[in-house]
Coordinates of C-alpha atoms and ligand atoms in Angstrom, one line a residue:
X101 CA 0.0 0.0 0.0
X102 CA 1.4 3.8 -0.4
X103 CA 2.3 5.0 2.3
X104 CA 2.6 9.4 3.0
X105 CA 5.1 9.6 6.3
X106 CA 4.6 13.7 7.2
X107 CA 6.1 13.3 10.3
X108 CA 9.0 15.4 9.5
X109 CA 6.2 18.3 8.2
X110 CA 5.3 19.0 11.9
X111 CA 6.9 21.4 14.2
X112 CA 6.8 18.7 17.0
X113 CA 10.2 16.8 14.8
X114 CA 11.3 20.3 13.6
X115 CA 12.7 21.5 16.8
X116 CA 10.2 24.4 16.4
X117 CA 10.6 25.5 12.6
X118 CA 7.7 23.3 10.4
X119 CA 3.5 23.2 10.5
X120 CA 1.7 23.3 14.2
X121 CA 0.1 20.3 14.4
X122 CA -3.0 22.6 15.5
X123 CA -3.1 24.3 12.0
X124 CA -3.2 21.3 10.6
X125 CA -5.8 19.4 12.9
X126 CA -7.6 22.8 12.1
X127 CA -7.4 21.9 8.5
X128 CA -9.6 19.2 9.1
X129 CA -13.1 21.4 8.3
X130 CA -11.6 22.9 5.5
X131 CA -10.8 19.7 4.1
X132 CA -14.3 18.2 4.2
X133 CA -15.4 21.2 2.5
X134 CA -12.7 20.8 -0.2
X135 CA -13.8 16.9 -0.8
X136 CA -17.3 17.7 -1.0
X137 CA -16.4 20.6 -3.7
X138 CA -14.7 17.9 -5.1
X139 CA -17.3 15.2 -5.3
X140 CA -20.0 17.2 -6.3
X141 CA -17.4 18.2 -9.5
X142 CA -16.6 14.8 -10.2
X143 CA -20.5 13.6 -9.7
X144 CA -21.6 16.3 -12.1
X145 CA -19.6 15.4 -14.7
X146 CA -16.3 17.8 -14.5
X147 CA -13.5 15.7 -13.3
X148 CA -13.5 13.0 -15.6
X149 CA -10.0 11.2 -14.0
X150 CA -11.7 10.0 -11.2
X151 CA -13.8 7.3 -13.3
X152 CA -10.1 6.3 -15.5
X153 CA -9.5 3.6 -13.3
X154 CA -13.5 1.6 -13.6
X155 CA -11.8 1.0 -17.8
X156 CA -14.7 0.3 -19.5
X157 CA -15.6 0.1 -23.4
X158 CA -12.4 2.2 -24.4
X159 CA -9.8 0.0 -22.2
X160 CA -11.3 -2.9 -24.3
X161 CA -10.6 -1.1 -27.6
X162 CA -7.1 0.2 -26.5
X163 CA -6.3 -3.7 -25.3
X164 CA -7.7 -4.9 -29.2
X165 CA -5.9 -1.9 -30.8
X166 CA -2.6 -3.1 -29.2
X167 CA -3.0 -6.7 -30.0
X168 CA -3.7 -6.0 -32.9
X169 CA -0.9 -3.8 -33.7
X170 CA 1.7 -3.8 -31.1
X171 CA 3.8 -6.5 -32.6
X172 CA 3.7 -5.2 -36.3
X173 CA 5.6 -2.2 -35.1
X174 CA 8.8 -1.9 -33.9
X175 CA 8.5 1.7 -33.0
X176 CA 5.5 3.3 -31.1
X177 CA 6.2 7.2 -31.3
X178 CA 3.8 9.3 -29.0
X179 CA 3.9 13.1 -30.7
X180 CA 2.5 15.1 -28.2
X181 CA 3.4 17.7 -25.2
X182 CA 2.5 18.4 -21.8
X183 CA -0.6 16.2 -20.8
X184 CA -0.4 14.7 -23.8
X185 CA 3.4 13.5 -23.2
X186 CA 4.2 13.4 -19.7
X187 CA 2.5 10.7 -18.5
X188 CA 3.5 8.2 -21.0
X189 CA 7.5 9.0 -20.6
X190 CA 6.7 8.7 -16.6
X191 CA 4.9 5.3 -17.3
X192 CA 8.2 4.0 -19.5
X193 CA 10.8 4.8 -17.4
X194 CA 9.0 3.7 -14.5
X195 CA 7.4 0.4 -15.8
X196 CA 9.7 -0.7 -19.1
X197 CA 13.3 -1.7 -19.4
X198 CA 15.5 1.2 -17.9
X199 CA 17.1 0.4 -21.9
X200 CA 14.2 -0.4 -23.5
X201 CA 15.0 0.8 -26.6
X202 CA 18.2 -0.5 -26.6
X203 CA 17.0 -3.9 -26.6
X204 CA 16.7 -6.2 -29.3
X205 CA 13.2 -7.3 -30.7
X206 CA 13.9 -10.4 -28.8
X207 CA 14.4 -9.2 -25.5
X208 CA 11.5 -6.7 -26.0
X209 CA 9.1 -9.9 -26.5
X210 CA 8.5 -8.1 -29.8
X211 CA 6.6 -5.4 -27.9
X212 CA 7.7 -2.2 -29.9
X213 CA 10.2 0.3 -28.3
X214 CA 8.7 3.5 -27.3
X215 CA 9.6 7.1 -27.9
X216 CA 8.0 10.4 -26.8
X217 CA 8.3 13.2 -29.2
X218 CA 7.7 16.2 -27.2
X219 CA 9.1 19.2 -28.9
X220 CA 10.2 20.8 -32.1
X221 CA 13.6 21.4 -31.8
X222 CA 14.3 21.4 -35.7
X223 CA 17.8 19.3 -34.6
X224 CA 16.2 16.5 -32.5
X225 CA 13.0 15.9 -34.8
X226 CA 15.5 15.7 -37.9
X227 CA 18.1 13.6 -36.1
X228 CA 15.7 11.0 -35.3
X229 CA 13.5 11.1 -38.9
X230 CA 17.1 10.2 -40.2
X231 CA 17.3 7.1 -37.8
X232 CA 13.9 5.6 -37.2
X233 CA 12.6 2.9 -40.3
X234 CA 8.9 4.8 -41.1
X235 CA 7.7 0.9 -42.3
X236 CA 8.4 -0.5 -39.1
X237 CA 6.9 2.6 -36.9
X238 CA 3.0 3.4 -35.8
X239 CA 2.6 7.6 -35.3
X240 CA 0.4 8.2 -32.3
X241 CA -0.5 11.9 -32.2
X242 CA -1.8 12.8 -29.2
X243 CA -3.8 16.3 -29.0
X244 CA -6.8 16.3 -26.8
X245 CA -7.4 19.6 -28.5
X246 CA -6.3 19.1 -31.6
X247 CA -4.5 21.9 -32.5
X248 CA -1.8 22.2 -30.3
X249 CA 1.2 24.0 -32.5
X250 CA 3.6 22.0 -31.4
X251 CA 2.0 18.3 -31.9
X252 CA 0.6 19.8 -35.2
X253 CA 3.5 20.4 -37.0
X254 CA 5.2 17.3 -36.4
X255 CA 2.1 15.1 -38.0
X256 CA 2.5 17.6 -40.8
X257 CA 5.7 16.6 -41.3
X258 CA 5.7 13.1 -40.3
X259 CA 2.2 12.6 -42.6
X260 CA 4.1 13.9 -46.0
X261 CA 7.2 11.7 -44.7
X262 CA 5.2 8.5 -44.9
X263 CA 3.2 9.5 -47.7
X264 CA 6.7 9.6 -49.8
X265 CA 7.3 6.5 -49.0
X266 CA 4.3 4.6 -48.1
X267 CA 2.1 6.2 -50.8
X268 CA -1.6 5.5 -50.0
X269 CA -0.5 3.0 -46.7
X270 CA 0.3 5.8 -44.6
X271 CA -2.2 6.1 -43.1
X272 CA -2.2 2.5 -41.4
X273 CA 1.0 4.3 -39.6
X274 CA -1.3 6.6 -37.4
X275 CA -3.5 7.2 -34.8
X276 CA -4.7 10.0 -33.7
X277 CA -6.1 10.3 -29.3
X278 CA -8.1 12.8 -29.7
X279 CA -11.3 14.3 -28.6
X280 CA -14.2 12.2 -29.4
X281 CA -16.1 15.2 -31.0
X282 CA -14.2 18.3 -31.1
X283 CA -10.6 19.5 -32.7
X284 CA -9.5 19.0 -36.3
X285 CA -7.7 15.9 -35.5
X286 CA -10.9 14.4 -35.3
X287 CA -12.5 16.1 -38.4
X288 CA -8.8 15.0 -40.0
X289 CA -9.5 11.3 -39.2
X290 CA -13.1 11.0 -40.4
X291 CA -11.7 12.4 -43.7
X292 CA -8.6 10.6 -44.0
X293 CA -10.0 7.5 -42.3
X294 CA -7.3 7.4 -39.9
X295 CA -7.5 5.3 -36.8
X296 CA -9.0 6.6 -33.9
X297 CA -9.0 6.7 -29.8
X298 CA -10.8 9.0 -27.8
X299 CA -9.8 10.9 -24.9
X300 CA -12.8 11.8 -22.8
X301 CA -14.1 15.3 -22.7
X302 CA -14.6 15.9 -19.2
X303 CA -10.7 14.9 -19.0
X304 CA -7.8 17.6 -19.4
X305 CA -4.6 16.8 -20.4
X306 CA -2.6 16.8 -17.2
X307 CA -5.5 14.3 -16.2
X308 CA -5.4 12.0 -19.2
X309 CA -2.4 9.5 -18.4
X310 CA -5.1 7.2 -17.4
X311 CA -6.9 7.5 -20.3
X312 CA -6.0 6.7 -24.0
X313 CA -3.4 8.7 -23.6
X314 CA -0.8 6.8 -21.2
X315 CA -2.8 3.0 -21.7
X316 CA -2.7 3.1 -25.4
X317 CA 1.2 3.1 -26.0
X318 CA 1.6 1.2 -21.9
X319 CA -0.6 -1.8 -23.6
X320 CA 1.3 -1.5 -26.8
X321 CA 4.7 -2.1 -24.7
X322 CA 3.2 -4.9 -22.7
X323 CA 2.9 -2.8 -19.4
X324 CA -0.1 -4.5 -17.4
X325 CA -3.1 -1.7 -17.9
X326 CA -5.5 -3.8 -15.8
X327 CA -2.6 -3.7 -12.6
X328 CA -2.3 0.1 -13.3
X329 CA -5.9 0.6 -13.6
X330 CA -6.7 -1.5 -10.5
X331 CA -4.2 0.8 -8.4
X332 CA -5.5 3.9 -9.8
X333 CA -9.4 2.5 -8.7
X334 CA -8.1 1.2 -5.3
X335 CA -6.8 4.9 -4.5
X336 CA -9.8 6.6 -5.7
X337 CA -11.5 4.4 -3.6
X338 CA -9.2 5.3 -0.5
X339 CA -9.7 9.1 -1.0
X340 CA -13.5 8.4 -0.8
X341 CA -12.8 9.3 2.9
X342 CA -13.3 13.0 3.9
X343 CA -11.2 12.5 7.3
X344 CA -8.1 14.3 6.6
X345 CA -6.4 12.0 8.5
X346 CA -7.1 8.9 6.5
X347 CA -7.2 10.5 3.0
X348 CA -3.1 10.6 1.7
X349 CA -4.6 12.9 -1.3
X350 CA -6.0 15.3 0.8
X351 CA -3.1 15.4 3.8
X352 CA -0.7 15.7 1.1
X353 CA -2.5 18.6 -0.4
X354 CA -3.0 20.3 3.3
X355 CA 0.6 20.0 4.3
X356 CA 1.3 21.3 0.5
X357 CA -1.2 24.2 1.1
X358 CA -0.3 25.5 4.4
X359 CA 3.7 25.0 4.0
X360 CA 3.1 27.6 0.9
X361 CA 0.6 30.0 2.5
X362 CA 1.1 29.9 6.4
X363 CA 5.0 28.9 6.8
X364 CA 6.7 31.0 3.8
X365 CA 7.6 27.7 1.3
X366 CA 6.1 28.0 -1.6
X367 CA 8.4 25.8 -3.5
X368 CA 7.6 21.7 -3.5
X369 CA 10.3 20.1 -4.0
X370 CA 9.8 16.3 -5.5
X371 CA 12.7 14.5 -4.9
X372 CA 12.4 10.4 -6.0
X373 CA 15.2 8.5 -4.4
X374 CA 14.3 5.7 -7.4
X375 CA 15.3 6.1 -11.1
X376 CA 12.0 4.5 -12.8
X377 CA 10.2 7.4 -10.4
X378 CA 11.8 10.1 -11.8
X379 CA 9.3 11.0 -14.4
X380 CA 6.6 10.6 -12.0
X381 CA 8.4 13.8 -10.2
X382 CA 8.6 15.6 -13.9
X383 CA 4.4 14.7 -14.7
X384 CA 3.8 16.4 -11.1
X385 CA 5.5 18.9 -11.8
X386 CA 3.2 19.8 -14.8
X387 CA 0.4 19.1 -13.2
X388 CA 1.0 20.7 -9.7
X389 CA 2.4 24.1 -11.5
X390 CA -0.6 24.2 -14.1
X391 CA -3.2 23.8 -12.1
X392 CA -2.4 25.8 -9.4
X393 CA -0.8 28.9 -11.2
X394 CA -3.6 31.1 -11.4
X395 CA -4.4 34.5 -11.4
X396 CA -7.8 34.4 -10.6
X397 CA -9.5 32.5 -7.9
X398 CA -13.0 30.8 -8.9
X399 CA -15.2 33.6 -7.9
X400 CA -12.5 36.1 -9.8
X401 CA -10.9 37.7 -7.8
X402 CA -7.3 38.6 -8.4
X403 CA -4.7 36.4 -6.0
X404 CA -1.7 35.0 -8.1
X405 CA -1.5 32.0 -6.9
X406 CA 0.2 29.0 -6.7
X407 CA 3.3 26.9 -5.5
X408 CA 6.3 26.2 -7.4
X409 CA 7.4 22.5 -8.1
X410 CA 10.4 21.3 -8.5
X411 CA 12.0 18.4 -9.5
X412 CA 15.1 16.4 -8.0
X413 CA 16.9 13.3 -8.4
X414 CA 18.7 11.5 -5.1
X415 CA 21.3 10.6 -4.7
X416 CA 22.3 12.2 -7.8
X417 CA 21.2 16.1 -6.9
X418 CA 22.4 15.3 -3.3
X419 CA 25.7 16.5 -5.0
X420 CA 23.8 19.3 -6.6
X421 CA 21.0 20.8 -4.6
X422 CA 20.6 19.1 -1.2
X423 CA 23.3 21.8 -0.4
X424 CA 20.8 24.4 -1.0
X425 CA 17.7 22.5 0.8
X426 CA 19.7 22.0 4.0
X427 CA 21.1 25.5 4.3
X428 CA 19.1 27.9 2.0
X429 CA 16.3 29.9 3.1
X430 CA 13.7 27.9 4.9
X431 CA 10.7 28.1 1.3
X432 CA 10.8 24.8 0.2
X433 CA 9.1 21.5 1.4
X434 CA 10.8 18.4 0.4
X435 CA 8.5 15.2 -1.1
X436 CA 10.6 12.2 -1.0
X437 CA 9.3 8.7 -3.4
X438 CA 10.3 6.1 -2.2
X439 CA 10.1 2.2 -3.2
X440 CA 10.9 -0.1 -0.7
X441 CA 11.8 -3.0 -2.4
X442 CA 14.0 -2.9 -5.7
X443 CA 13.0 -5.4 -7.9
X444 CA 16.8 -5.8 -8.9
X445 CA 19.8 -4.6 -6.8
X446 CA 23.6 -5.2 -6.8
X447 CA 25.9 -6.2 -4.1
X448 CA 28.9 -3.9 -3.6
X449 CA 32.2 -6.0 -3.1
X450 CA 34.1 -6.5 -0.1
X451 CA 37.5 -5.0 -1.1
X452 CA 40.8 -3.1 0.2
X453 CA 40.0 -3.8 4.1
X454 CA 43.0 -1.1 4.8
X455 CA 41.6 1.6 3.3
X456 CA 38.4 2.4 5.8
X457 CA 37.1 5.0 2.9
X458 CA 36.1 1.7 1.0
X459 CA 35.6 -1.2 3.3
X460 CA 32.3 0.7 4.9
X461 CA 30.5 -0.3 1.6
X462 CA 31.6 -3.9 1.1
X463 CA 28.9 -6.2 1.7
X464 CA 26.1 -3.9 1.7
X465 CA 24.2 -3.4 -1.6
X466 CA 23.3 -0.1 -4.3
X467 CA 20.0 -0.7 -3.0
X468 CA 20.9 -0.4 0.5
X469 CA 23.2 2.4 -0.3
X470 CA 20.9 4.3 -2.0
X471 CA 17.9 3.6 0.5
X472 CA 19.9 4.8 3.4
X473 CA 21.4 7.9 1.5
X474 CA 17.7 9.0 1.3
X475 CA 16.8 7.8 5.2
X476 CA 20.2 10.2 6.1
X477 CA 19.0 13.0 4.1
X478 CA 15.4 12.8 5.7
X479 CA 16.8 12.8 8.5
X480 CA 19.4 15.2 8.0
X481 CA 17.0 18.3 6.7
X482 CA 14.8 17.4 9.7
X483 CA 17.3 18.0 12.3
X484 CA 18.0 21.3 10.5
X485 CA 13.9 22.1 10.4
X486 CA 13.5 21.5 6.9
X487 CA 10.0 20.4 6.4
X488 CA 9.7 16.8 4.2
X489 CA 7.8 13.8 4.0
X490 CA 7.8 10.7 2.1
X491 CA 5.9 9.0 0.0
X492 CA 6.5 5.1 -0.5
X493 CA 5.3 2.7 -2.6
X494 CA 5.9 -1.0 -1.7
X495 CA 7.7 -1.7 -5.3
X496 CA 7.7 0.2 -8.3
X497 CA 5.3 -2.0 -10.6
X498 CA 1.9 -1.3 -12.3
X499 CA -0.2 -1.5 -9.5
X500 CA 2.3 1.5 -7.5
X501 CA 1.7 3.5 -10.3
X502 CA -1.7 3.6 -10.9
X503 CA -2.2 4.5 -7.3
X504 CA 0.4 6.8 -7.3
X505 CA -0.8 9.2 -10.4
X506 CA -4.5 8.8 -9.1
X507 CA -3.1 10.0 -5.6
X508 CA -1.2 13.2 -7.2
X509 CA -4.3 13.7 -9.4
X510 CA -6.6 13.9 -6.6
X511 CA -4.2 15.9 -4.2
X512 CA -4.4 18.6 -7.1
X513 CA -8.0 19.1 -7.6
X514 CA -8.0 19.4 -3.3
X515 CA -5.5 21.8 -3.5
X516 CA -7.4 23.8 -6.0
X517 CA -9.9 24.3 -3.5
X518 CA -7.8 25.3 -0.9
X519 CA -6.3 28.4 -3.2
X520 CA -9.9 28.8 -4.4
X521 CA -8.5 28.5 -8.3
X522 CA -9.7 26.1 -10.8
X523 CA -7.4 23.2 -11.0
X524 CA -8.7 22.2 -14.4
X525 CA -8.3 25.1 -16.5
X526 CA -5.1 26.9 -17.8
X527 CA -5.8 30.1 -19.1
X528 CA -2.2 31.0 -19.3
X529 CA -1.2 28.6 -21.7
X530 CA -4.4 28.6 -23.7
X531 CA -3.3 32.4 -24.6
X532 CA 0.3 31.3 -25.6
X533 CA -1.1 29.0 -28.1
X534 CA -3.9 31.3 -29.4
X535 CA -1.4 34.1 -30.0
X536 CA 1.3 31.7 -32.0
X537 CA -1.6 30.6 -33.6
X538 CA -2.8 34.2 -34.3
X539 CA 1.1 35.4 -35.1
X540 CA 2.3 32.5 -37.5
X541 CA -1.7 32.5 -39.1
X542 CA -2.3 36.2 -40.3
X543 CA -0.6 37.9 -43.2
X544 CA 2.3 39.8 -42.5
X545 CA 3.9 37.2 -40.3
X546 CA 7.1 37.6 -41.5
X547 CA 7.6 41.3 -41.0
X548 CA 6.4 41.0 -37.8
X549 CA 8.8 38.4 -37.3
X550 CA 11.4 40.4 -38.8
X551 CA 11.2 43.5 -36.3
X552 CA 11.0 41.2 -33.6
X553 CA 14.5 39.7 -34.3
X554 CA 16.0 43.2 -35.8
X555 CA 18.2 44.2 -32.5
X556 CA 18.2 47.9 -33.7
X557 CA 14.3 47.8 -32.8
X558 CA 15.5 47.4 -29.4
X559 CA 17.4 49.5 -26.9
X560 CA 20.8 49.5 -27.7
X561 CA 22.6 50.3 -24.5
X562 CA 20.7 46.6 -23.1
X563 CA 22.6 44.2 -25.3
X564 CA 26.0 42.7 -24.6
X565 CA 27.6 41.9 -27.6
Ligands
PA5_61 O1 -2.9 19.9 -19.3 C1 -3.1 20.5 -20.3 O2 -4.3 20.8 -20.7 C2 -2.0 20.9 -21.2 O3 -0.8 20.7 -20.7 C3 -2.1 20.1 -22.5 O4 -1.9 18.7 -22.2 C4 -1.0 20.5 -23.5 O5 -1.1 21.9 -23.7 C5 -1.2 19.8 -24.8 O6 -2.5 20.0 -25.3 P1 -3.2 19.1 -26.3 O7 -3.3 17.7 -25.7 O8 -4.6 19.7 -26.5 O9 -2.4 19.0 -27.5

């Protein structure tokens, strides 16, 4: 089961410095409030994630879509970003082959490797169009919108790529997740009669790993969708409780909330002691920062809002940053993952007994190593009153997983309620993309363009050269 340990959150292990366990006992109110906001959302209709984990009808046609493709491919690319992205790289490094796509067909079971396309950097895109073989590769475009810049232009150019070389067949080499209604992806595959999965519309993005999104190219590695989909259901069904004390969603979220707005530390660290959870930390941080960045409360009101997430590595930014969280100014909480058991670990030979530097490690294993570095550093920013907790999941597998994401997901939509925002829109971003989209669209893009890059339109005497 995952476990949330916040005892190093509360002032009594702080020597002083961290929350009064009074504030938070007085939290408790507020919290019942924030579930019942919360369940009346999800009950009419606006928070889609909650239901991800029952599968239904579409988990069926994601398992048959995957048989029925996953071993004529040998590359699965997901073109996306953000929501549509995140969740899927957390989901391979965390439940594939830390070298996956190293491996031979063999040692993949046939199951195809899996890349994540996230971006349209002109040098990556180009590098790996020269590398991957189109005829063994299936294009899932991901776009719950469907016109997200970014995603677009790569089917553009990936579409007249296997149309030069696959003629009319091309279009057996996509698949759009999409809205079921709504977007031009959608409108694109009714015309082009391209292969379909929906992504439902009372789920956002940041919400959608669950969905389509994240099962579609899990089941087409083999990852085991029912295991992830079970965990996600068991946690939803844990965070049914509105006693703070027994919800892990909604304690996380408290702590969260009044370490920002009560004790000055707006910035959540995530910090997995565990490579396969390090892109759990890097979806959170998407999905903590957009939904909880916002200028505007619900009832409009102007408040800025919202804490600042950041991601970490241990052991490897213990040599980078734990400098910083020990000493530095006291506006950061610390979130260790944790998995208690590695599945694999490595025993650390017993050599040069002389030299006492060495011999300390001999007989112990990485696992050990790593597991206490993380205990030490708890332990270690404690005794300094540095506020952290941990969250630990028995072994990092499907089931983990699941539970974990529908845990985070939850814990957002509770915090939402706490800063009064909306945790499901993102107003912010929706402008960036409508003013590319308005830029790049209208004539006279390129003069526009051109003034912006002339440096003589701008001050002179603020340019190094
Ligand atoms: O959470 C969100 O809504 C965003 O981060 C989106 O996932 C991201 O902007 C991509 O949007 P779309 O899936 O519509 O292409």
């Amino acid at each position: 089961m995952i476990s949330l340990d916040y005892n190093n959150m509360l002032s009594t292990r702080l020597g002083g410095r961290g929350i009064d366990p009074a504030r938070l006992e007085a939290m408790a109110g507020r919290f019942r409030d924030a579930h019942a906001d919360t369940a009346s959302r999800r009950d009419s209709g606006e928070m889609g994630f909650f239901a991800l984990g029952d599968g239904g009808e579409t988990v069926s046609e994601i398992q048959r879509f995957a048989e029925g493709a996953g071993q004529a491919f040998s590359n699965l690319v997901v073109l996306g970003i953000g929501g549509s992205a995140l969740g899927t790289t957390a989901l391979r490094t965390a439940l594939l082959h830390p070298l996956w796509n190293e491996l031979d067909d063999e040692a993949r079971e046939f199951f195809p490797r899996l890349h994540v396309l996230d971006n349209v950097d002109p040098a990556t895109f180009s590098a790996f169009l020269d590398h991957v073989d189109l005829r063994r590769t299936l294009f899932n475009v991901v776009s719950k919108s469907g016109g997200t810049a970014e995603t677009m232009s790569q089917y553009l150019i990936i579409r007249e790529r296997l149309q030069a070389e696959l003629g009319d067949g091309y279009r057996r080499h996509l698949l759009f997740t999409t809205d079921p209604e709504k977007g031009v992806l959608r409108a694109l595959a009714r015309e082009e009669e391209i292969a379909t999965l929906p992504v439902p519309s009372n789920v956002g993005g940041r919400f959608s790993v669950l969905s389509a999104v994240g099962l579609l190219p899990a089941a087409m590695a083999g990852i085991d969708v029912a295991a992830l989909l079970e965990g996600a259901r068991e946690m939803a069904k844990r965070c049914e409780s509105d006693d703070l004390r027994t919800n892990p969603a909604g304690m996380f979220a408290a702590l969260q909330y009044l370490a920002a707005t009560e004790y000055a530390a707006p910035i959540h660290v995530m910090m997995p002691y565990s490579d396969r959870l390090r892109d759990v930390a890097d979806w959170f941080r998407q999905l903590w920062a957009e939904s909880l960045g916002k200028q505007n409360t619900r009832d409009g009101s102007e408040v800025f809002a919202g804490p600042t997430p950041v991601k970490s590595l241990g052991a490897t930014d213990q040599h980078s940053q734990v400098q910083l969280y020990m000493e530095g100014p006291f506006d950061k909480t610390i979130t260790f993952l944790a998995e208690r058991d590695f599945e694999k670990d490595v025993q650390i030979p017993s050599a040069y007994p002389h030299h006492a530097e060495l011999a300390y490690l001999g007989g112990h294993s990485m696992g050990e190593l790593l597991r206490t570095e993380m205990l030490a550093t708890e332990a270690a920013l404690a005794q300094r009153g540095r506020m952290n907790m941990t969250i630990e999941v028995p072994r990092v597998d499907a089931h983990a997983i699941g539970g974990l994401f529908m845990m985070l997901q939850i814990a957002t939509v509770y915090a939402g309620h706490f800063y009064g925002v909306d945790p499901l829109d993102q107003p912010g971003v929706e402008l960036g993309k409508q003013l590319t989209y308005g830029i790049m669209g209208r004539p006279g893009f390129e003069e526009q363009r051109a003034e912006w890059e002339s440096r003589a339109a701008k001050d002179d005497a603020f340019v190094l050269r």
